Short mmCIF file of C-alpha atoms in Angstrom, two decimals:
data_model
loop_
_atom_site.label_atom_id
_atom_site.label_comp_id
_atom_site.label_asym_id
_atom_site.label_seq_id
_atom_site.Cartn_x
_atom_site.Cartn_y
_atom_site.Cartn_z
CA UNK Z 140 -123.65 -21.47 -216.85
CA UNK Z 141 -120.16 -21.83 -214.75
CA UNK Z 142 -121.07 -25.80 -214.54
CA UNK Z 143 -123.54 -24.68 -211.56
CA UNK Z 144 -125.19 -28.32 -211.65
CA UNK Z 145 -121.99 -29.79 -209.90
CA UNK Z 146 -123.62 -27.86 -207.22
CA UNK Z 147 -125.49 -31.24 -206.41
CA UNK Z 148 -122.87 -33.33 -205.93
CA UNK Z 149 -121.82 -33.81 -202.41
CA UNK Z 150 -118.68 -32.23 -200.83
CA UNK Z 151 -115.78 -34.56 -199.22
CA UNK Z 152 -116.38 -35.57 -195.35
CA UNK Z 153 -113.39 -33.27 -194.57
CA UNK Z 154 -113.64 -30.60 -196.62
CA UNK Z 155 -117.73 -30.23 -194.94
CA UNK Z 156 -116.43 -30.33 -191.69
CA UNK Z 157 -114.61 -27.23 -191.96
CA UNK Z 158 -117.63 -25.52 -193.92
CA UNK Z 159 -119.80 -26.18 -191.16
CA UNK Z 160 -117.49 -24.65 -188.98
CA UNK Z 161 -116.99 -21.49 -190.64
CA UNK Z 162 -113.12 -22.29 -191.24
CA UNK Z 163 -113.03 -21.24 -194.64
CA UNK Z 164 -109.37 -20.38 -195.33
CA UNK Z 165 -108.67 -23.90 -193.89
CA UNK Z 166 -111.31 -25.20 -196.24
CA UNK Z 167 -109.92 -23.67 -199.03
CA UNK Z 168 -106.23 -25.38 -198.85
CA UNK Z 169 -107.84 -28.38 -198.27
CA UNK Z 170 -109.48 -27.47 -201.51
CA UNK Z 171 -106.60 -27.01 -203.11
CA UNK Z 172 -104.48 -29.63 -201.84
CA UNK Z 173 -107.47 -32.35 -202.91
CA UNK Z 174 -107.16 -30.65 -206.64
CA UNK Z 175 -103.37 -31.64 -207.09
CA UNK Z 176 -104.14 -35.23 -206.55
CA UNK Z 177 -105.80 -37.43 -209.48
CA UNK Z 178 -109.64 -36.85 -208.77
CA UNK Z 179 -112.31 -37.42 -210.66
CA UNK Z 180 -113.25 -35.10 -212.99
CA UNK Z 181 -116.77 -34.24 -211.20
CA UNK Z 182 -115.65 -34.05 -207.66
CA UNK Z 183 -113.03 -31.18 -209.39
CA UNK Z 184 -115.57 -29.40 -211.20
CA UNK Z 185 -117.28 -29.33 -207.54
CA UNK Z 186 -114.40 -28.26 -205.77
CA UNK Z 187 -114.30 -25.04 -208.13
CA UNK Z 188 -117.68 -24.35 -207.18
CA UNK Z 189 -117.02 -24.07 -204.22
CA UNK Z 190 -114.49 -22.35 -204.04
CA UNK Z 191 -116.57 -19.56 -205.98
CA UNK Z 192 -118.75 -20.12 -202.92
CA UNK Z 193 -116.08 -19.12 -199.96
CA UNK Z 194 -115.21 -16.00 -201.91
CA UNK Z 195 -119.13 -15.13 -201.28
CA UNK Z 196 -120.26 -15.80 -198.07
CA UNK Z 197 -117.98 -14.24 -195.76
CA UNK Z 198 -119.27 -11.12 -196.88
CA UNK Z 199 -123.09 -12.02 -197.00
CA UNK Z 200 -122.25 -12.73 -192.98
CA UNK Z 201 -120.72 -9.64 -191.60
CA UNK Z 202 -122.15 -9.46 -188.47
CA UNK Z 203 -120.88 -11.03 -184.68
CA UNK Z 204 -123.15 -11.20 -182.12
CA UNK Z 205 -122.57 -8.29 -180.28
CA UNK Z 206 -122.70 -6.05 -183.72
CA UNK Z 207 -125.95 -7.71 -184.64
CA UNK Z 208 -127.47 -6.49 -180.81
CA UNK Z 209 -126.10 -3.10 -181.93
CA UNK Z 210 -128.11 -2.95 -185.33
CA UNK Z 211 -131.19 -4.46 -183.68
CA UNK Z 212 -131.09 -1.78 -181.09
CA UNK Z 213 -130.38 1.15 -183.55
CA UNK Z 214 -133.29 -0.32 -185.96
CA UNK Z 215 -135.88 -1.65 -183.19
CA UNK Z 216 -136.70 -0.02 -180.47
CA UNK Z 217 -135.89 -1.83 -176.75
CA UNK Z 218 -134.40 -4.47 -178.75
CA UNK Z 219 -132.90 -6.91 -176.48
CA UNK Z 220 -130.03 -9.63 -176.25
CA UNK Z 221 -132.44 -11.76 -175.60
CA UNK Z 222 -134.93 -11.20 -178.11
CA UNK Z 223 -131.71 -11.63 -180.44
CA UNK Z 224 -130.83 -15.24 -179.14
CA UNK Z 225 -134.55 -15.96 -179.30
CA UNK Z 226 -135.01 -14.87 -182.84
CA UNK Z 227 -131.44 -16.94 -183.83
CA UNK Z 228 -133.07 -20.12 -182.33
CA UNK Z 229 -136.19 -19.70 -184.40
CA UNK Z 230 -134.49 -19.11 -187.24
CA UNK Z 231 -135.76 -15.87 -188.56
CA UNK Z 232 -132.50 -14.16 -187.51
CA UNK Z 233 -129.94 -16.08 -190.32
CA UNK Z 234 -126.44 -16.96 -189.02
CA UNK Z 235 -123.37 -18.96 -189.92
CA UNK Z 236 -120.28 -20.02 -187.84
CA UNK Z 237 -117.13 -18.17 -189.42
CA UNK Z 238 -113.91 -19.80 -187.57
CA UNK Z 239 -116.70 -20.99 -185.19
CA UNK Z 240 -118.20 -17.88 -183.65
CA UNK Z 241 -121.46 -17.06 -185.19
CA UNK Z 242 -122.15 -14.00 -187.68
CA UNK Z 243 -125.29 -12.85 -188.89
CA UNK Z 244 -126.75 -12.40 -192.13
CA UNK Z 245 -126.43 -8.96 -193.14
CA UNK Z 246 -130.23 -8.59 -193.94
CA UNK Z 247 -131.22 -10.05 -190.82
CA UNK Z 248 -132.50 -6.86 -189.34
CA UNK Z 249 -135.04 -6.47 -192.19
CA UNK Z 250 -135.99 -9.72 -192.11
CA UNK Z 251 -137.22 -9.34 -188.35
CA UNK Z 252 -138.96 -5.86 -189.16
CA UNK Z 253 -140.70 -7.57 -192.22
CA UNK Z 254 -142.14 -10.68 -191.08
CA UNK Z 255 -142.03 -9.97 -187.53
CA UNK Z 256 -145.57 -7.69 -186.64
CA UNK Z 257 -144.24 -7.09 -182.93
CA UNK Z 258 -141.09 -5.73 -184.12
CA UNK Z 259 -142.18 -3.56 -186.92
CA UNK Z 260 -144.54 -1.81 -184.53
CA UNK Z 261 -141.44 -0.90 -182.67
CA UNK Z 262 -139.31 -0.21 -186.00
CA UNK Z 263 -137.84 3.09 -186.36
CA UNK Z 264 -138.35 3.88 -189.62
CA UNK Z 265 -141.79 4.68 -189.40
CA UNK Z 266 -142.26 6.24 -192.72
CA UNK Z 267 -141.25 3.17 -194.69
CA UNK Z 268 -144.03 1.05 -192.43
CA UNK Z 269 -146.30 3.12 -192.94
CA UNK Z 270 -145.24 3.51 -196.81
CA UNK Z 271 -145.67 -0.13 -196.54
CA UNK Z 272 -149.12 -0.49 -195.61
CA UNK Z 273 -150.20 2.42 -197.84
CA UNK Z 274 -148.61 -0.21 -200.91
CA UNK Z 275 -150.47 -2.92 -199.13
CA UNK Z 276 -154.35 -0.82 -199.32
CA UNK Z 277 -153.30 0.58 -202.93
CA UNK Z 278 -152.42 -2.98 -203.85
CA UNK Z 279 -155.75 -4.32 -202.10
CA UNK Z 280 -157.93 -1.56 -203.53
CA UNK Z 281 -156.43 -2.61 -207.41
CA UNK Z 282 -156.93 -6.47 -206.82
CA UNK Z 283 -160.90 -5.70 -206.14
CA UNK Z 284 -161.01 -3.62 -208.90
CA UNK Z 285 -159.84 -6.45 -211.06
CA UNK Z 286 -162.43 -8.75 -209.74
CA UNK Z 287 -164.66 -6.51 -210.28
CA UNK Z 288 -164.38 -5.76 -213.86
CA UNK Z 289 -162.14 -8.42 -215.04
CA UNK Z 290 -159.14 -6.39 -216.29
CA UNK Z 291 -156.76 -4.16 -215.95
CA UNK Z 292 -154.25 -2.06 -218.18
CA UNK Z 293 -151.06 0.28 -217.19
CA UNK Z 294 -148.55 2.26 -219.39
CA UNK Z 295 -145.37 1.93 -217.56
CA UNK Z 296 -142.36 4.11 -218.24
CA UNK Z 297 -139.35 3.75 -216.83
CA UNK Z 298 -135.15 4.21 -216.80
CA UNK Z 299 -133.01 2.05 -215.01
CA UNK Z 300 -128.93 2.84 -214.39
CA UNK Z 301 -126.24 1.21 -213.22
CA UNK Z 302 -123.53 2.96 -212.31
CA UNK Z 303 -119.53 1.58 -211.34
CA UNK Z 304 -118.55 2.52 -207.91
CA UNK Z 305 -115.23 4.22 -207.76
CA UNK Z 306 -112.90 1.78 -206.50
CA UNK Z 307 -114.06 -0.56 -209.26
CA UNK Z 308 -112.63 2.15 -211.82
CA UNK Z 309 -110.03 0.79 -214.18
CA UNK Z 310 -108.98 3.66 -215.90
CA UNK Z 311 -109.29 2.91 -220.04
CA UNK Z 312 -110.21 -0.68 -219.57
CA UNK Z 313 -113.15 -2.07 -221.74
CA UNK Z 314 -116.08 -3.42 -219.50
CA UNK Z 315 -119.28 -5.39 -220.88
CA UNK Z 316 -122.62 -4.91 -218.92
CA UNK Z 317 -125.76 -6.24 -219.02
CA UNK Z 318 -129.53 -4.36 -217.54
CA UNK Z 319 -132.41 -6.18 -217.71
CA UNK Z 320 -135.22 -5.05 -219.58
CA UNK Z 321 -138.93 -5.51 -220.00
CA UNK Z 322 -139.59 -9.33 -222.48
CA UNK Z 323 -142.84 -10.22 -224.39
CA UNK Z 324 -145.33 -12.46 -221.78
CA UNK Z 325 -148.32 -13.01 -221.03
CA UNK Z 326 -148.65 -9.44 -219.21
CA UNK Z 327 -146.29 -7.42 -221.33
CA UNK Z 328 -147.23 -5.60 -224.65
CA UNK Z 329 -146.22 -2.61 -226.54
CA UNK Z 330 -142.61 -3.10 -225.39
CA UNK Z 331 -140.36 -0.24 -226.61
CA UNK Z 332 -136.44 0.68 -226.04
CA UNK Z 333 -136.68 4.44 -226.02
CA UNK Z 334 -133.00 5.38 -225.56
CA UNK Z 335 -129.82 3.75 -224.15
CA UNK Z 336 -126.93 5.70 -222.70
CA UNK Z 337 -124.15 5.48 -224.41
CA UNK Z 338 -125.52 3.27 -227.13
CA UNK Z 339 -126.42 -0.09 -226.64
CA UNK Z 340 -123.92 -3.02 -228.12
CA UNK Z 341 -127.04 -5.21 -228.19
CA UNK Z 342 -130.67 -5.86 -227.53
CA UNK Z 343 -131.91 -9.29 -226.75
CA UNK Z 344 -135.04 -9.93 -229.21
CA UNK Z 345 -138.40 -9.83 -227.31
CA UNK Z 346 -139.11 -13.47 -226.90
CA UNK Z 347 -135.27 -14.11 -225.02
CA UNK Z 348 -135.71 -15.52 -221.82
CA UNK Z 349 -133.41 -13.38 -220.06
CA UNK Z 350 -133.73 -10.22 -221.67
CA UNK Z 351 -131.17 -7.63 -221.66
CA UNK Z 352 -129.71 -4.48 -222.85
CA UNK Z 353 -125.44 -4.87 -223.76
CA UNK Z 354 -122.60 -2.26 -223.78
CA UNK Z 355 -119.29 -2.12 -224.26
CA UNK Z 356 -117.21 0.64 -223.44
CA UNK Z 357 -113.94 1.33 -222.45
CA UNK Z 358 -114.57 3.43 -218.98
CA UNK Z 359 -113.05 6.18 -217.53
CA UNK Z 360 -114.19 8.75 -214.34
CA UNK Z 361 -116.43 10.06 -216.40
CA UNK Z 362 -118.22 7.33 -218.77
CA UNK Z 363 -118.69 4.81 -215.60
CA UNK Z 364 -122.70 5.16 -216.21
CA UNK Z 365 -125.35 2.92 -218.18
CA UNK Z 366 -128.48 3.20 -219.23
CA UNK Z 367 -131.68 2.14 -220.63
CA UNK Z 368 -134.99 3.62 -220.75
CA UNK Z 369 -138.41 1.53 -221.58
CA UNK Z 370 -142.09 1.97 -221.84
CA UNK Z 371 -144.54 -1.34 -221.93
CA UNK Z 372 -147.98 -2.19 -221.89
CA UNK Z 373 -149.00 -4.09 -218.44
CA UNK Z 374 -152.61 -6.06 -218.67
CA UNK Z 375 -153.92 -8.81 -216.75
CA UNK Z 376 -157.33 -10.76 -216.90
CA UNK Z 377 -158.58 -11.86 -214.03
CA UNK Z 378 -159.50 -15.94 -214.26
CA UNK Z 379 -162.15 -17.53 -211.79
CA UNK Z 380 -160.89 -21.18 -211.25
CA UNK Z 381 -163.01 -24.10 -210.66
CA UNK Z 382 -161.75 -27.67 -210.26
CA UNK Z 383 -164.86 -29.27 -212.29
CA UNK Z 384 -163.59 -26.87 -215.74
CA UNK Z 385 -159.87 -28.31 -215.44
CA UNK Z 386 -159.19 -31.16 -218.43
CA UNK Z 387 -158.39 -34.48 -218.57
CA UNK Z 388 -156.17 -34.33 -220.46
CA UNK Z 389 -153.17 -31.96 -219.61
CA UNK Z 390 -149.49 -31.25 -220.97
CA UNK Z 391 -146.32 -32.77 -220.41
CA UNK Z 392 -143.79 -29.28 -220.99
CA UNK Z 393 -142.17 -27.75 -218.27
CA UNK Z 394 -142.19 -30.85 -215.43
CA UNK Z 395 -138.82 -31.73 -215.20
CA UNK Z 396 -135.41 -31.41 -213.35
CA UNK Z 397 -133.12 -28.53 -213.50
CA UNK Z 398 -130.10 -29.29 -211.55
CA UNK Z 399 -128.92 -28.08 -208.89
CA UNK Z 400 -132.14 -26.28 -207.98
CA UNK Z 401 -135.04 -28.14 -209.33
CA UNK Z 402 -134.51 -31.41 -208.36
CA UNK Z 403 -136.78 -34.27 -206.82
CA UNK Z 404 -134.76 -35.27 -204.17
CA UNK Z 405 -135.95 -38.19 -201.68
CA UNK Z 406 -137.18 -34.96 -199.52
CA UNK Z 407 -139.12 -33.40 -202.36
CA UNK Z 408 -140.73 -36.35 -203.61
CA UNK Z 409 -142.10 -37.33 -199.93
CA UNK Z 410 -142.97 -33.56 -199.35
CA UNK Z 411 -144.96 -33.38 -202.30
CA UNK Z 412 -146.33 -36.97 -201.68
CA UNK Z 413 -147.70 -35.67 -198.26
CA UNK Z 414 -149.12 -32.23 -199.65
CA UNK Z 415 -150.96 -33.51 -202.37
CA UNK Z 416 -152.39 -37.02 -201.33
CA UNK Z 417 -153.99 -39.27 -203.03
CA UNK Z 418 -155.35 -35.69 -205.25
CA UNK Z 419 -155.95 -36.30 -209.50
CA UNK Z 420 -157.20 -33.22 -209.97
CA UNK Z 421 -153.96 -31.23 -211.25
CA UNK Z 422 -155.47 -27.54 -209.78
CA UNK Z 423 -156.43 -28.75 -206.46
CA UNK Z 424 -152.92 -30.55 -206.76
CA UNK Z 425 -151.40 -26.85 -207.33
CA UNK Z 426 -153.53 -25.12 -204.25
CA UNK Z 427 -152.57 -27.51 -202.02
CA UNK Z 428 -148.85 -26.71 -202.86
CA UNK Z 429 -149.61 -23.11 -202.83
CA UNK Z 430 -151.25 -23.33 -199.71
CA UNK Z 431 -148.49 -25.40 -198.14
CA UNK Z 432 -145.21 -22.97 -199.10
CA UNK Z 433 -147.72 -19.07 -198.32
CA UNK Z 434 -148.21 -20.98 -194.69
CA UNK Z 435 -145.62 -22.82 -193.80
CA UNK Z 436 -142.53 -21.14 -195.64
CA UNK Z 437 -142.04 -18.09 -193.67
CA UNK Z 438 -140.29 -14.64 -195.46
CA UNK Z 439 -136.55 -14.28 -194.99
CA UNK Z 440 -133.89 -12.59 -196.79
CA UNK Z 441 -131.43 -15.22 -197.84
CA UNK Z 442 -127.83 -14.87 -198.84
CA UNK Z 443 -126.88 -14.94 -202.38
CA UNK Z 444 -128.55 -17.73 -204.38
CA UNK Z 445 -125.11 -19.55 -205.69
CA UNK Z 446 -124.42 -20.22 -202.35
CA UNK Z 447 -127.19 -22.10 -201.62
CA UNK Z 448 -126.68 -25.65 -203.13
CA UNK Z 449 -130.32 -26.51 -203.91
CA UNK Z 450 -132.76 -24.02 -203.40
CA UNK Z 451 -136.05 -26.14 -203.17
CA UNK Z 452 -134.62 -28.35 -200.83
CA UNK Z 453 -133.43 -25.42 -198.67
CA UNK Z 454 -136.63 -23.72 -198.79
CA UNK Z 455 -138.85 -27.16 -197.57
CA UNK Z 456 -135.93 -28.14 -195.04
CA UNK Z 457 -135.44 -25.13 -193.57
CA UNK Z 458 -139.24 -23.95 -194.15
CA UNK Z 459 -138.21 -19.96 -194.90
CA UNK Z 460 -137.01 -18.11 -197.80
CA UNK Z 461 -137.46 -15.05 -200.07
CA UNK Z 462 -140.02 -14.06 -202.95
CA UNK Z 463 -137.19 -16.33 -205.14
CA UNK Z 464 -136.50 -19.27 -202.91
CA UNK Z 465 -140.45 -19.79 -202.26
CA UNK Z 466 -140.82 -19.31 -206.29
CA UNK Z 467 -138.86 -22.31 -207.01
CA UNK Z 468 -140.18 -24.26 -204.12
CA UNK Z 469 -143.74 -24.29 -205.77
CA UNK Z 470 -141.78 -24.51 -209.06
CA UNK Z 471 -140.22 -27.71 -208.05
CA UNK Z 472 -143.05 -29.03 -205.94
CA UNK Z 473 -145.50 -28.77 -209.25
CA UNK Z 474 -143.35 -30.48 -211.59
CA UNK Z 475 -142.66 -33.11 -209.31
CA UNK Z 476 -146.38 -33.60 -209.05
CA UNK Z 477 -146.59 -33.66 -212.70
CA UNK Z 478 -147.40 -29.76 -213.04
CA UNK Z 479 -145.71 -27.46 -215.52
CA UNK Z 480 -144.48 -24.99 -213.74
CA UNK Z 481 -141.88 -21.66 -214.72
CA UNK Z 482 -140.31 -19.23 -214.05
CA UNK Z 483 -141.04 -15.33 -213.73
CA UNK Z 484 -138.96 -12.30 -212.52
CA UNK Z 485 -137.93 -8.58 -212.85
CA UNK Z 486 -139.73 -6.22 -211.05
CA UNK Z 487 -142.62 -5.10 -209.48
CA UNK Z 488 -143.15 -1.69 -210.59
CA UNK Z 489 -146.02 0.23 -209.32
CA UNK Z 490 -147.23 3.88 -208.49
CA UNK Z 491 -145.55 4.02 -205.44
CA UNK Z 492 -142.61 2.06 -205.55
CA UNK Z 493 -140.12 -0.19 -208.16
CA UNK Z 494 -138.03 -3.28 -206.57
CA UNK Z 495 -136.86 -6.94 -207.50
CA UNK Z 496 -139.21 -9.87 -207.75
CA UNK Z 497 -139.52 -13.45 -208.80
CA UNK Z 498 -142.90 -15.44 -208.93
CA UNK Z 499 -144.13 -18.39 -210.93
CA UNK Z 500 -146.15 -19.63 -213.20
CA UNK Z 501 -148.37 -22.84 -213.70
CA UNK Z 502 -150.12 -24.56 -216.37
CA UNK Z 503 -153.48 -26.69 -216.21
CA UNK Z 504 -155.70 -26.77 -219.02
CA UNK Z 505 -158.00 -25.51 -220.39
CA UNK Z 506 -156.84 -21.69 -218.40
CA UNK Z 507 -153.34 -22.21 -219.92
CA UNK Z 508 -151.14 -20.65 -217.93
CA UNK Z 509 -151.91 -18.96 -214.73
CA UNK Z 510 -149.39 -16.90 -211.89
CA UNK Z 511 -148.94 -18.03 -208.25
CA UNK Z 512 -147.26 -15.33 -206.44
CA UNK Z 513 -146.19 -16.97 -203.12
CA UNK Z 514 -144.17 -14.47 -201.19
CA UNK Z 515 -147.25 -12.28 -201.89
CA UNK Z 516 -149.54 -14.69 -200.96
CA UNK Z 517 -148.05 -15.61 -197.71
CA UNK Z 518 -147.50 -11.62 -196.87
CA UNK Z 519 -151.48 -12.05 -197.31
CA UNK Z 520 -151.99 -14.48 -195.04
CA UNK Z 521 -149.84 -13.57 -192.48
CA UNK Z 522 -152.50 -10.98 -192.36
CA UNK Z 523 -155.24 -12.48 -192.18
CA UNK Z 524 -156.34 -11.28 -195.45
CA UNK Z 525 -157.59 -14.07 -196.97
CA UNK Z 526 -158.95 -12.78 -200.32
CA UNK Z 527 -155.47 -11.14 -201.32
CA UNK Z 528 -154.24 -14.93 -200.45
CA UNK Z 529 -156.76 -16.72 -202.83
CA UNK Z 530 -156.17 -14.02 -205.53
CA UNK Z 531 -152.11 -14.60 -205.77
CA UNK Z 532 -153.28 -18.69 -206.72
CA UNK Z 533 -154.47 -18.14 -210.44
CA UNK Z 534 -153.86 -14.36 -210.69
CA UNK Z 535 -151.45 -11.16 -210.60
CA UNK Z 536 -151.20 -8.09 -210.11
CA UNK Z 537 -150.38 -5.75 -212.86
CA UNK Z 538 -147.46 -4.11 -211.57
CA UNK Z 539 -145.01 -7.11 -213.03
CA UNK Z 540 -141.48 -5.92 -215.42
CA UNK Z 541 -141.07 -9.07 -216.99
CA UNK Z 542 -137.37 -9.54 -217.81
CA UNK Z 543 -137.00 -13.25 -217.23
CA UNK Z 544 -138.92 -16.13 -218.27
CA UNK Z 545 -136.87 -18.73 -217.54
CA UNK Z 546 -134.60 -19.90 -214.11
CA UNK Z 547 -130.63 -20.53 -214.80
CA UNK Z 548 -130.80 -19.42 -218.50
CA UNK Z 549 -127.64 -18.06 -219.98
CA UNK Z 550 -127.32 -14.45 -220.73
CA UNK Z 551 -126.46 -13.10 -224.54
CA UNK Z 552 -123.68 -12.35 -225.02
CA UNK Z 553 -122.55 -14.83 -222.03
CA UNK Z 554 -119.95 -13.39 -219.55
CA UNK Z 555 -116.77 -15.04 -219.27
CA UNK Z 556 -116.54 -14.57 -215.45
CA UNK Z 557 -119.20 -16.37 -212.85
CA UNK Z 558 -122.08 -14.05 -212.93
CA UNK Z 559 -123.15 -12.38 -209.60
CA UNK Z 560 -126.56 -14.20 -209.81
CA UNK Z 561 -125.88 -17.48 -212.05
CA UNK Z 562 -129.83 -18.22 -212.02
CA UNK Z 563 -131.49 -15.10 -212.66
CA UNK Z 564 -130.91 -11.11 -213.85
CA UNK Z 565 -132.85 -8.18 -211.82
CA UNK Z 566 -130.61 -6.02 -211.16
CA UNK Z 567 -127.39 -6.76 -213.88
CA UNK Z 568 -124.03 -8.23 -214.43
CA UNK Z 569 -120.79 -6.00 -215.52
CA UNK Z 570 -117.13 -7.55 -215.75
CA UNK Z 571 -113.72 -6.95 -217.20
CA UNK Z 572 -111.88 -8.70 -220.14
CA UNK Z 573 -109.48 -9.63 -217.01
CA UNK Z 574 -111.94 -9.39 -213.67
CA UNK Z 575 -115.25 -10.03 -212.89
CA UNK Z 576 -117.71 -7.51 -210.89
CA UNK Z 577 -119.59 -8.37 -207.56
CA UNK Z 578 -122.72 -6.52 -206.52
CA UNK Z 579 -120.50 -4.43 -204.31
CA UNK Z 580 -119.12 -2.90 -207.54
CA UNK Z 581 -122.30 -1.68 -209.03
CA UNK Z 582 -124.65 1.01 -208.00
CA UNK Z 583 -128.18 -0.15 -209.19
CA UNK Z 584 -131.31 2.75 -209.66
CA UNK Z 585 -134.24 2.77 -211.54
CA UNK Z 586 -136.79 5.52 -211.81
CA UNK Z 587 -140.31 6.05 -212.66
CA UNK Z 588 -141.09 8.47 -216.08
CA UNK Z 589 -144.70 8.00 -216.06
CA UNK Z 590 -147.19 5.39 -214.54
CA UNK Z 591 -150.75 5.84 -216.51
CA UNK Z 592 -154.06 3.99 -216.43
CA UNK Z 593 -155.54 2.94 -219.47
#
């Protein structure tokens, strides 16, 4: 896994000086210059990382001030300098200093339209808000229907592509990709591979943790396309929780460290000290975390996850993230409080739409294990709709692709080069014998087939 837990070690005094500042060419020679000398062997390994890390975030920054005003206003209607600097200072507008003048994220915009009710009303796009709150009465409309009778069972058919963008072409050259596909769990059943184009090199077996479809071809112009089409079985039972049914006795799987991610620093153990209290009871223990990251930890788009150094800690320092970052926040937060807790992503895929998503999932016995959807959850209550925020504690939704079960777990066969998303696989890796791919090579799609009750 490209020795990502050196991502906890701290950098050199110097070399974090001109990070924070956004000098990053001067930060790399430093770089370099510290790796002739006779370091230790860690502090290298770190220094590599990072490295990875400067080639990344320039371009997950593109935006100066003035070009950010210029997307607000051609996005939001009467957007204002001001209403720019204000969102900056409140930190829902993401920003860096690059050479010391500050750049914004380059999903900043929809970060603002998302969480931001006053601004949406003035978005532009009005079809995709109102597209939005259609999802949001369908998805309403299904979760009483599962409280209602207890279950509920999809056949999902779909085909996902991935396509290599022209100028990432070479001519004759073999390339190995990877696109997720749908893994036995608790929700998935009935999982079939119904074609690959042009035949697959390999198919994970159903129980891998990050489950993929392989090829490798040698591309040209015109054989520069993969891929893979699945049907699966989607059922969830709805569970009615009660504190007095939980047992004394409960497991010990799942509650420890992952570095660089899922780690109890000093901060984590006194956050979760203060959330839980003086609690025993291990599913009050797990509302009160859920609780704490759906209304505290506000939605943002965040740059790309190996940048971050330790996702947890970003997420309760900085108090925002996306569906992923608040995932591993309640993730780390559980097992710290002696919770197993895990990981869950792919996407959701429902009637009227198909995107990435990461959740979680929590043990207490005797339920087993239950979902906690917190980005959901948090969408709910920043509604007001409290029902849709008690239902994503305990219970899903069953519009879930299951790929991954598991955070930071090596894909088969491993690349050679750093994989675009180290931690987790939604939307697919490709590289070169000689070159890796970023996501700026690939052209991701999926499509829906069929979507049926059952």
């Amino acid at each position: 896994m490209e020795n990502v837990e050196y991502l906890k070690i701290n950098l050199p005094e110097d070399v974090m000086k001109l990070k924070c500042n956004g000098n990053f060419d001067e930060e790399e020679k430093l770089i370099n210059s510290l790796m002739k000398r006779d370091i230790p062997e860690v502090l290298k390994k770190k220094l590599c990382l990072e490295k990875e890390i400067i080639k990344i975030i320039k371009g997950e920054y593109p935006y100066t001030f003035e070009e950010a005003l210029k997307v607000g206003k051609e996005n939001i209607e009467d957007f204002t300098e001001e209403e720019l600097i204000m969102l900056k200072e409140d930190g829902t507008a993401d920003w860096i200093f690059i050479n010391g003048e500050v750049y914004f994220q380059d999903s900043f915009c929809g970060t603002i339209i998302k969480t931001r009710e006053e601004f949406a009303k003035r978005a532009m796009d009005k079809d995709k808000i109102n597209n939005n709150e259609k999802e949001y009465e369908f998805l309403n409309n299904i979760i009483r229907e599962i409280k209602e009778k207890g279950t509920k069972s999809y056949f999902v058919h779909l085909r996902s592509k991935m396509k290599i963008k022209d100028d990432s072409i070479k001519e004759g050259k073999q390339i190995k990709v990877h696109i997720p596909i749908p893994a036995k769990s608790k929700q998935l059943s009935d999982i079939k591979i119904i074609n690959t184009v042009p035949e697959a090199k390999n198919i994970n077996d159903e129980d891998y943790k990050q489950r993929t479809v392989y090829f490798e071809e040698n591309i040209t112009d015109n054989n520069r396309e993969f891929s893979v089409e699945y049907s699966y079985k989607s059922t969830v039972n709805y569970v009615e929780l009660k504190p007095e049914e939980v047992s004394d006795i409960q497991p010990d799987f799942e509650i420890n460290e992952l570095p660089p991610h899922i780690m109890f620093t000093p901060y984590i153990r006194e956050l979760c000290k203060e959330i839980v209290k003086d609690e025993k009871n291990p599913l009050i223990k797990a509302k009160k975390i859920y609780e704490f990251v759906t209304t505290k930890v506000k939605y943002s788009f965040v740059r790309e996850y190996f940048t971050i150094e330790n996702i947890a800690e970003y997420a309760g320092l900085n108090l925002k993230g996306d569906c992923g970052v608040q995932a591993i926040l309640f993730i780390t937060l559980c097992r710290c409080a002696g919770i197993p807790a895990k990981w869950q992503s792919g996407l959701f895929a429902s009637p009227l739409s198909v995107g990435c998503h990461d959740w979680a999932q929590f043990y207490i016995a005797p339920y087993g294990w239950l979902f906690a959807d917190p980005s959901f959850g948090g969408s709910a209550y920043r509604k007001g709709d409290k029902e849709r925020w008690k239902f994503y504690f305990g219970n899903i939704d069953p519009f879930r692709m299951v790929a991954n079960s598991e955070f930071q777990y090596e894909l088969y066969p491993s690349k050679k080069f750093l994989r675009i998303d180290p931690y987790d696989n939604q939307r697919g890796e490709a590289e070169y014998e000689h070159m890796g791919l970023g996501k700026e090579a690939l052209e991701v799609t999926r499509e829906t087939i069929e979507f049926k009750e059952l």
